[in-house]
Coordinates of N, CA, C and O in Angstrom, one line a residue:
S1 N -23.1 97.5 -27.4 CA -21.7 97.9 -27.5 C -20.9 96.7 -28.0 O -21.4 95.6 -28.2
T2 N -19.7 96.9 -28.3 CA -18.8 95.8 -28.9 C -18.6 94.7 -27.9 O -18.5 93.5 -28.3
K3 N -18.5 95.0 -26.6 CA -18.3 94.0 -25.6 C -19.5 93.1 -25.5 O -19.3 91.8 -25.5
E4 N -20.7 93.6 -25.6 CA -21.9 92.8 -25.6 C -22.0 92.0 -26.8 O -22.4 90.8 -26.8
T5 N -21.6 92.5 -28.0 CA -21.7 91.8 -29.3 C -20.7 90.7 -29.3 O -21.0 89.6 -29.7
M6 N -19.5 90.9 -28.8 CA -18.5 89.8 -28.7 C -19.0 88.7 -27.8 O -18.8 87.5 -28.1
A7 N -19.5 89.1 -26.7 CA -20.1 88.0 -25.7 C -21.2 87.3 -26.4 O -21.3 86.1 -26.2
A8 N -22.1 88.0 -27.1 CA -23.2 87.3 -27.8 C -22.7 86.4 -28.8 O -23.3 85.3 -29.0
N9 N -21.7 86.7 -29.6 CA -21.2 85.9 -30.6 C -20.6 84.6 -30.0 O -20.7 83.5 -30.6
K10 N -19.9 84.7 -28.9 CA -19.3 83.5 -28.3 C -20.3 82.6 -27.7 O -20.1 81.4 -27.7
T11 N -21.3 83.1 -27.1 CA -22.3 82.3 -26.4 C -23.5 81.9 -27.2 O -24.2 81.0 -26.8
G12 N -23.8 82.6 -28.3 CA -24.9 82.3 -29.0 C -26.2 83.0 -28.5 O -27.3 82.6 -28.8
I13 N -26.0 83.9 -27.5 CA -27.1 84.6 -26.9 C -27.3 85.9 -27.6 O -26.3 86.6 -28.0
S14 N -28.5 86.3 -27.8 CA -28.8 87.6 -28.5 C -28.4 88.8 -27.6 O -28.3 88.6 -26.4
N15 N -28.2 90.0 -28.2 CA -28.0 91.2 -27.5 C -29.1 91.5 -26.5 O -28.9 92.0 -25.4
L16 N -30.3 91.2 -26.9 CA -31.5 91.5 -26.1 C -31.4 90.6 -24.8 O -31.7 91.1 -23.7
D17 N -31.0 89.4 -24.9 CA -30.8 88.5 -23.7 C -29.7 89.0 -22.8 O -29.8 88.9 -21.6
I18 N -28.7 89.6 -23.3 CA -27.6 90.1 -22.5 C -28.0 91.4 -21.8 O -27.7 91.6 -20.6
R19 N -28.6 92.3 -22.5 CA -29.0 93.6 -21.9 C -30.1 93.5 -21.0 O -30.1 94.1 -19.9
Y20 N -31.1 92.7 -21.3 CA -32.3 92.5 -20.4 C -32.5 91.0 -20.2 O -33.5 90.5 -20.7
P21 N -31.7 90.5 -19.3 CA -31.9 89.0 -19.1 C -33.2 88.6 -18.4 O -33.6 87.5 -18.5
F22 N -33.9 89.5 -17.8 CA -35.2 89.2 -17.1 C -36.4 89.3 -18.0 O -37.4 88.7 -17.7
L23 N -36.3 90.1 -19.1 CA -37.5 90.4 -19.9 C -38.0 89.2 -20.7 O -39.2 89.0 -20.8
P24 N -37.1 88.5 -21.5 CA -37.7 87.6 -22.4 C -38.5 86.5 -21.8 O -39.5 86.1 -22.4
S25 N -38.2 86.0 -20.7 CA -38.9 84.8 -20.1 C -40.1 85.3 -19.2 O -41.1 84.6 -19.1
G26 N -39.9 86.4 -18.5 CA -41.0 86.8 -17.7 C -41.1 86.1 -16.4 O -42.0 86.2 -15.6
V27 N -40.1 85.2 -16.1 CA -40.1 84.4 -14.9 C -40.0 85.2 -13.7 O -40.7 84.9 -12.7
I28 N -39.2 86.3 -13.7 CA -39.1 87.1 -12.5 C -40.4 87.7 -12.1 O -40.7 87.8 -10.9
M29 N -41.2 88.2 -13.0 CA -42.5 88.8 -12.7 C -43.4 87.7 -12.1 O -44.1 88.0 -11.1
I30 N -43.3 86.5 -12.5 CA -44.2 85.4 -12.0 C -43.7 85.2 -10.5 O -44.5 85.0 -9.6
Y31 N -42.4 85.1 -10.3 CA -41.9 84.9 -8.9 C -42.3 86.0 -8.0 O -42.7 85.8 -6.9
L32 N -42.2 87.3 -8.5 CA -42.6 88.4 -7.7 C -44.1 88.3 -7.3 O -44.5 88.6 -6.2
L33 N -44.9 88.0 -8.3 CA -46.4 87.8 -8.0 C -46.6 86.7 -7.0 O -47.5 86.8 -6.1
I34 N -45.9 85.6 -7.1 CA -46.0 84.5 -6.1 C -45.6 85.0 -4.7 O -46.3 84.7 -3.8
F35 N -44.5 85.6 -4.6 CA -44.0 86.1 -3.3 C -45.0 87.1 -2.7 O -45.2 87.1 -1.5
M36 N -45.5 88.0 -3.5 CA -46.4 89.0 -3.0 C -47.7 88.3 -2.5 O -48.2 88.6 -1.5
S37 N -48.2 87.3 -3.3 CA -49.4 86.6 -2.9 C -49.2 85.8 -1.6 O -50.0 85.8 -0.7
V38 N -48.0 85.2 -1.5 CA -47.8 84.4 -0.3 C -47.6 85.3 0.9 O -48.2 85.0 2.0
S39 N -46.9 86.4 0.8 CA -46.8 87.3 1.9 C -48.2 87.9 2.3 O -48.4 88.1 3.5
F40 N -49.0 88.2 1.3 CA -50.3 88.7 1.6 C -51.2 87.7 2.4 O -51.8 88.0 3.4
V41 N -51.1 86.5 1.9 CA -51.9 85.4 2.6 C -51.4 85.2 4.0 O -52.1 85.1 5.0
L42 N -50.0 85.2 4.2 CA -49.5 85.0 5.5 C -49.8 86.1 6.5 O -50.1 85.9 7.6
L43 N -49.7 87.3 5.9 CA -50.0 88.5 6.8 C -51.5 88.6 7.1 O -51.8 89.1 8.2
S44 N -52.3 88.1 6.2 CA -53.7 88.2 6.4 C -54.2 87.2 7.5 O -55.0 87.5 8.4
F45 N -53.7 86.0 7.4 CA -54.3 84.9 8.2 C -53.4 84.6 9.4 O -53.9 83.9 10.4
C46 N -52.2 84.9 9.4 CA -51.3 84.6 10.5 C -50.8 85.8 11.3 O -49.9 85.7 12.1
S47 N -51.5 86.9 11.2 CA -51.1 88.1 11.8 C -51.7 88.2 13.2 O -52.8 87.7 13.5
V48 N -51.0 88.8 14.1 CA -51.5 89.0 15.5 C -52.0 90.4 15.7 O -52.4 90.8 16.8
S49 N -51.9 91.2 14.7 CA -52.4 92.6 14.8 C -53.7 92.7 14.0 O -54.2 91.8 13.4
D50 N -54.3 93.9 14.1 CA -55.6 94.1 13.5 C -55.4 95.0 12.3 O -56.2 96.0 12.1
M51 N -54.5 94.7 11.4 CA -54.3 95.5 10.2 C -55.4 95.2 9.2 O -55.9 94.1 9.2
S52 N -55.8 96.2 8.5 CA -56.9 96.0 7.5 C -56.3 95.3 6.3 O -55.0 95.2 6.2
L53 N -57.1 94.7 5.5 CA -56.7 94.0 4.3 C -55.9 94.9 3.3 O -55.0 94.5 2.7
W54 N -56.4 96.2 3.3 CA -55.7 97.2 2.4 C -54.3 97.4 2.9 O -53.3 97.4 2.1
T55 N -54.1 97.6 4.2 CA -52.7 97.8 4.7 C -51.9 96.6 4.5 O -50.7 96.7 4.2
T56 N -52.5 95.4 4.7 CA -51.7 94.1 4.5 C -51.3 94.0 3.0 O -50.2 93.6 2.8
F57 N -52.2 94.4 2.1 CA -51.8 94.4 0.7 C -50.7 95.3 0.4 O -49.7 94.9 -0.3
I58 N -50.7 96.5 0.9 CA -49.6 97.5 0.7 C -48.3 97.0 1.3 O -47.3 97.1 0.6
I59 N -48.4 96.4 2.5 CA -47.2 95.9 3.1 C -46.6 94.8 2.3 O -45.4 94.6 2.1
S60 N -47.4 93.9 1.8 CA -46.9 92.8 0.9 C -46.3 93.3 -0.3 O -45.2 92.7 -0.8
I61 N -46.8 94.3 -0.9 CA -46.2 94.9 -2.1 C -44.8 95.5 -1.8 O -43.8 95.3 -2.5
L62 N -44.8 96.3 -0.7 CA -43.5 96.9 -0.3 C -42.5 95.9 0.1 O -41.3 96.1 -0.2
A63 N -42.9 94.8 0.8 CA -41.9 93.8 1.1 C -41.4 93.1 -0.1 O -40.2 92.7 -0.2
T64 N -42.2 92.9 -1.1 CA -41.8 92.3 -2.4 C -40.7 93.2 -3.1 O -39.7 92.7 -3.6
I65 N -41.0 94.5 -3.1 CA -40.1 95.4 -3.7 C -38.7 95.4 -2.9 O -37.6 95.4 -3.5
L66 N -38.8 95.3 -1.6 CA -37.6 95.3 -0.8 C -36.8 94.0 -1.0 O -35.6 94.0 -0.9
S67 N -37.5 92.9 -1.3 CA -36.8 91.6 -1.6 C -36.1 91.7 -2.9 O -35.0 91.1 -3.0
V68 N -36.6 92.5 -3.8 CA -35.9 92.7 -5.1 C -34.6 93.5 -4.8 O -33.5 93.2 -5.4
V69 N -34.6 94.4 -3.9 CA -33.4 95.2 -3.6 C -32.3 94.2 -3.0 O -31.2 94.2 -3.4
A70 N -32.8 93.3 -2.1 CA -31.9 92.4 -1.5 C -31.3 91.4 -2.5 O -30.1 91.1 -2.5
A71 N -32.1 91.0 -3.4 CA -31.6 90.1 -4.5 C -30.7 90.8 -5.4 O -29.7 90.2 -5.9
M72 N -31.0 92.0 -5.7 CA -30.1 92.8 -6.6 C -28.7 93.1 -6.0 O -27.7 93.2 -6.8
I73 N -28.6 93.2 -4.7 CA -27.3 93.3 -4.1 C -26.5 92.1 -4.4 O -25.3 92.2 -4.7
I74 N -27.1 91.0 -4.2 CA -26.3 89.7 -4.5 C -25.9 89.6 -6.0 O -24.8 89.3 -6.3
L75 N -26.9 89.9 -6.9 CA -26.6 89.8 -8.3 C -25.5 90.8 -8.7 O -24.7 90.5 -9.6
A76 N -25.6 92.0 -8.2 CA -24.7 93.1 -8.7 C -23.3 92.9 -8.2 O -22.3 93.3 -8.9
Y77 N -23.1 92.3 -7.0 CA -21.7 92.3 -6.5 C -21.1 90.9 -6.3 O -19.9 90.8 -6.1
A78 N -21.9 89.8 -6.4 CA -21.3 88.5 -6.2 C -20.5 88.1 -7.4 O -21.1 88.1 -8.5
G79 N -19.3 87.7 -7.3 CA -18.5 87.2 -8.4 C -18.5 85.7 -8.5 O -18.2 85.1 -9.5
N80 N -18.8 85.0 -7.4 CA -18.8 83.5 -7.3 C -19.8 83.1 -6.2 O -20.4 83.9 -5.6
K81 N -19.9 81.8 -6.0 CA -20.8 81.2 -5.1 C -20.5 81.6 -3.6 O -21.4 81.9 -2.9
V82 N -19.3 81.7 -3.3 CA -18.9 82.0 -1.9 C -19.2 83.5 -1.6 O -19.8 83.8 -0.6
E83 N -18.9 84.4 -2.6 CA -19.3 85.8 -2.4 C -20.8 85.9 -2.4 O -21.3 86.8 -1.6
G84 N -21.5 85.1 -3.2 CA -22.9 85.2 -3.2 C -23.5 84.8 -1.8 O -24.5 85.4 -1.3
M85 N -23.0 83.8 -1.2 CA -23.5 83.4 0.2 C -23.2 84.5 1.2 O -24.0 84.8 2.1
A86 N -22.0 85.1 1.1 CA -21.6 86.1 2.0 C -22.5 87.4 1.8 O -23.0 88.0 2.8
L87 N -22.8 87.7 0.6 CA -23.6 88.9 0.3 C -25.1 88.6 0.6 O -25.8 89.5 0.9
A88 N -25.5 87.3 0.6 CA -26.9 87.0 1.1 C -27.0 87.4 2.5 O -28.1 88.0 2.9
K89 N -26.0 87.2 3.3 CA -26.1 87.6 4.7 C -26.0 89.2 4.8 O -26.8 89.8 5.6
V90 N -25.2 89.8 4.0 CA -25.1 91.3 4.1 C -26.4 91.9 3.5 O -26.8 92.9 4.1
S91 N -27.0 91.3 2.5 CA -28.2 91.9 2.0 C -29.4 91.9 3.0 O -30.3 92.7 2.9
A92 N -29.3 91.0 4.0 CA -30.3 91.0 5.0 C -30.3 92.3 5.9 O -31.2 92.6 6.5
L93 N -29.1 93.0 5.8 CA -29.0 94.3 6.6 C -30.0 95.3 6.0 O -30.3 96.3 6.7
V94 N -30.5 95.1 4.8 CA -31.5 96.0 4.2 C -32.8 96.0 5.1 O -33.5 96.9 5.2
M95 N -33.0 94.8 5.7 CA -34.2 94.6 6.5 C -34.1 95.2 7.9 O -35.1 95.3 8.6
V96 N -32.9 95.6 8.3 CA -32.7 96.1 9.7 C -33.6 97.3 10.0 O -34.1 97.5 11.2
G97 N -33.9 98.1 9.0 CA -34.7 99.3 9.2 C -36.1 99.0 9.8 O -36.8 99.9 10.3
L98 N -36.6 97.7 9.6 CA -37.9 97.4 10.1 C -38.0 97.5 11.6 O -39.1 97.8 12.1
I99 N -37.0 97.2 12.3 CA -37.1 97.2 13.8 C -36.7 98.6 14.4 O -37.1 98.8 15.6
I100 N -36.0 99.4 13.7 CA -35.5 100.7 14.3 C -36.6 101.6 14.8 O -36.5 102.0 16.0
P101 N -37.7 101.9 14.1 CA -38.7 102.8 14.7 C -39.4 102.2 16.0 O -39.9 102.9 16.8
F102 N -39.4 100.9 16.1 CA -40.0 100.3 17.3 C -39.1 100.3 18.5 O -39.5 100.3 19.6
V103 N -37.7 100.3 18.2 CA -36.7 100.3 19.3 C -36.3 101.7 19.7 O -36.2 102.0 20.9
I104 N -36.0 102.5 18.7 CA -35.5 103.9 18.9 C -36.7 104.8 18.7 O -37.2 105.0 17.5
T105 N -37.2 105.5 19.7 CA -38.4 106.3 19.5 C -38.2 107.8 19.4 O -39.1 108.5 19.0
D106 N -36.9 108.2 19.7 CA -36.7 109.6 19.5 C -36.2 109.9 18.1 O -36.2 109.1 17.2
S107 N -35.8 111.2 17.9 CA -35.4 111.6 16.5 C -34.1 111.0 16.0 O -33.8 111.1 14.8
T108 N -33.3 110.3 16.8 CA -32.1 109.6 16.3 C -32.5 108.4 15.4 O -31.6 108.0 14.7
Q109 N -33.7 108.0 15.4 CA -34.1 106.9 14.5 C -33.9 107.3 13.0 O -33.8 106.4 12.2
Y110 N -34.0 108.6 12.7 CA -33.9 109.0 11.3 C -32.5 108.9 10.8 O -32.3 109.2 9.6
V111 N -31.5 108.5 11.6 CA -30.2 108.1 11.0 C -30.4 107.0 10.0 O -29.6 106.9 9.1
F112 N -31.3 106.1 10.2 CA -31.6 105.0 9.4 C -32.6 105.3 8.3 O -33.1 104.3 7.6
S113 N -32.9 106.5 8.0 CA -33.9 106.9 7.0 C -33.4 106.5 5.6 O -34.3 106.6 4.7
F114 N -32.2 106.2 5.3 CA -31.7 105.8 4.0 C -32.2 104.4 3.6 O -32.0 104.0 2.5
L115 N -32.7 103.6 4.6 CA -33.1 102.3 4.4 C -34.6 102.3 4.0 O -35.4 102.8 4.7
P116 N -35.0 101.6 2.9 CA -36.4 101.6 2.5 C -37.2 100.9 3.6 O -38.4 101.2 3.8
S117 N -36.7 99.9 4.3 CA -37.4 99.2 5.3 C -37.8 100.0 6.5 O -38.8 99.8 7.2
F118 N -37.0 101.0 6.8 CA -37.3 102.0 7.8 C -38.7 102.6 7.6 O -39.5 102.8 8.5
W119 N -38.9 103.0 6.4 CA -40.1 103.7 6.0 C -41.3 102.8 6.0 O -42.5 103.2 6.3
I120 N -41.1 101.5 5.8 CA -42.2 100.5 5.9 C -42.6 100.4 7.4 O -43.8 100.4 7.7
A121 N -41.6 100.4 8.3 CA -42.0 100.3 9.7 C -42.7 101.6 10.1 O -43.6 101.6 10.9
K122 N -42.2 102.8 9.6 CA -42.9 104.0 10.0 C -44.4 104.0 9.5 O -45.2 104.5 10.2
F123 N -44.6 103.4 8.3 CA -46.0 103.3 7.8 C -46.8 102.4 8.7 O -47.9 102.7 9.0
L124 N -46.2 101.3 9.2 CA -46.9 100.4 10.1 C -47.3 101.0 11.4 O -48.4 100.8 11.9
I125 N -46.4 101.8 11.9 CA -46.6 102.5 13.2 C -47.7 103.6 13.1 O -48.6 103.6 13.9
S126 N -47.6 104.4 12.1 CA -48.5 105.6 12.0 C -49.7 105.4 11.1 O -50.6 106.2 11.1
N127 N -49.6 104.4 10.2 CA -50.6 104.2 9.2 C -50.8 105.4 8.3 O -51.9 105.7 7.8
N128 N -49.7 106.2 8.1 CA -49.7 107.4 7.3 C -49.2 107.0 5.9 O -48.0 106.5 5.7
Y129 N -50.0 107.1 4.9 CA -49.7 106.7 3.5 C -48.6 107.4 2.9 O -48.0 107.0 1.9
W130 N -48.2 108.6 3.4 CA -47.1 109.3 2.9 C -45.7 108.6 3.1 O -44.8 108.9 2.3
F131 N -45.7 107.7 4.0 CA -44.4 107.0 4.3 C -44.2 105.9 3.2 O -43.1 105.3 3.2
I132 N -45.2 105.7 2.3 CA -45.0 104.7 1.2 C -44.1 105.3 0.2 O -43.3 104.6 -0.4
L133 N -44.2 106.6 0.0 CA -43.4 107.3 -1.1 C -41.9 107.1 -0.9 O -41.2 106.8 -1.8
P134 N -41.3 107.4 0.3 CA -39.9 107.2 0.5 C -39.4 105.8 0.2 O -38.4 105.5 -0.3
T135 N -40.3 104.8 0.6 CA -40.0 103.4 0.4 C -39.9 103.1 -1.1 O -38.9 102.5 -1.5
I136 N -40.8 103.6 -1.8 CA -40.8 103.3 -3.3 C -39.6 104.1 -4.0 O -38.9 103.5 -4.8
F137 N -39.4 105.3 -3.6 CA -38.3 106.1 -4.2 C -36.9 105.5 -3.9 O -36.1 105.3 -4.8
L138 N -36.7 105.2 -2.6 CA -35.4 104.6 -2.2 C -35.2 103.2 -2.8 O -34.1 102.9 -3.3
S139 N -36.2 102.4 -2.8 CA -36.1 101.1 -3.4 C -35.9 101.2 -4.9 O -35.1 100.5 -5.5
G140 N -36.7 102.0 -5.6 CA -36.5 102.2 -7.0 C -35.1 102.7 -7.4 O -34.5 102.2 -8.3
G141 N -34.6 103.7 -6.6 CA -33.2 104.2 -6.8 C -32.2 103.1 -6.6 O -31.3 102.9 -7.4
L142 N -32.3 102.3 -5.6 CA -31.4 101.2 -5.3 C -31.5 100.1 -6.4 O -30.4 99.6 -6.9
I143 N -32.7 99.8 -6.8 CA -32.8 98.8 -7.9 C -32.2 99.3 -9.2 O -31.5 98.6 -9.9
Y144 N -32.4 100.6 -9.5 CA -31.8 101.2 -10.7 C -30.3 101.1 -10.7 O -29.6 100.7 -11.6
I145 N -29.7 101.6 -9.5 CA -28.3 101.6 -9.4 C -27.7 100.1 -9.4 O -26.7 99.9 -10.2
L146 N -28.3 99.2 -8.7 CA -27.8 97.9 -8.7 C -28.0 97.1 -10.0 O -27.2 96.3 -10.4
Y147 N -29.1 97.4 -10.7 CA -29.3 96.8 -12.0 C -28.3 97.3 -13.0 O -27.8 96.5 -13.8
N148 N -28.0 98.6 -13.0 CA -26.9 99.1 -13.9 C -25.6 98.5 -13.6 O -24.8 98.2 -14.5
R149 N -25.3 98.3 -12.3 CA -24.1 97.6 -11.9 C -24.0 96.2 -12.4 O -23.0 95.7 -12.9
Y150 N -25.2 95.5 -12.3 CA -25.3 94.1 -12.8 C -25.1 94.0 -14.3 O -24.4 93.2 -14.8
I151 N -25.7 95.0 -15.0 CA -25.5 94.9 -16.5 C -24.1 95.2 -16.9 O -23.6 94.5 -17.8
T152 N -23.4 96.1 -16.2 CA -22.0 96.3 -16.5 C -21.1 95.1 -16.1 O -20.1 94.9 -16.7
K153 N -21.6 94.4 -15.2 CA -20.8 93.2 -14.7 C -20.9 92.1 -15.8 O -19.9 91.3 -15.9
I154 N -22.0 92.0 -16.5 CA -22.2 90.9 -17.5 C -21.2 91.2 -18.6 O -20.6 90.9 -19.2

């Protein structure tokens, strides 16, 4: 669009860098792989439960996707450093769903079903692989919405 072209002309950055700031360098993918690997190692060797390696691997992937949601909240809505620090605390609320199925055992726990972390906890409790799907769809939807908000903010 013309807004992106004007911004590119002023800064010397190409339109590709403005539209897709994460793609040219690939740094984000490297960070995600590092975070996933670290969480897998920590869950494997420092866990007090008897989760299988396969379950640990799935949990580490889902936790990495969830961390992208938390980071995108900050990127999409923070206008300056102070707002970024405040939103970092707010983005931690995305993780609240992890404790809900352990604390609330009746059907009122489904009030929190809009949180992707809720479904991760449900997967941990029941070891039912169908609970992975809501996590992926909710996280993917949130990432899509937040990424579009971030692009329009640039």
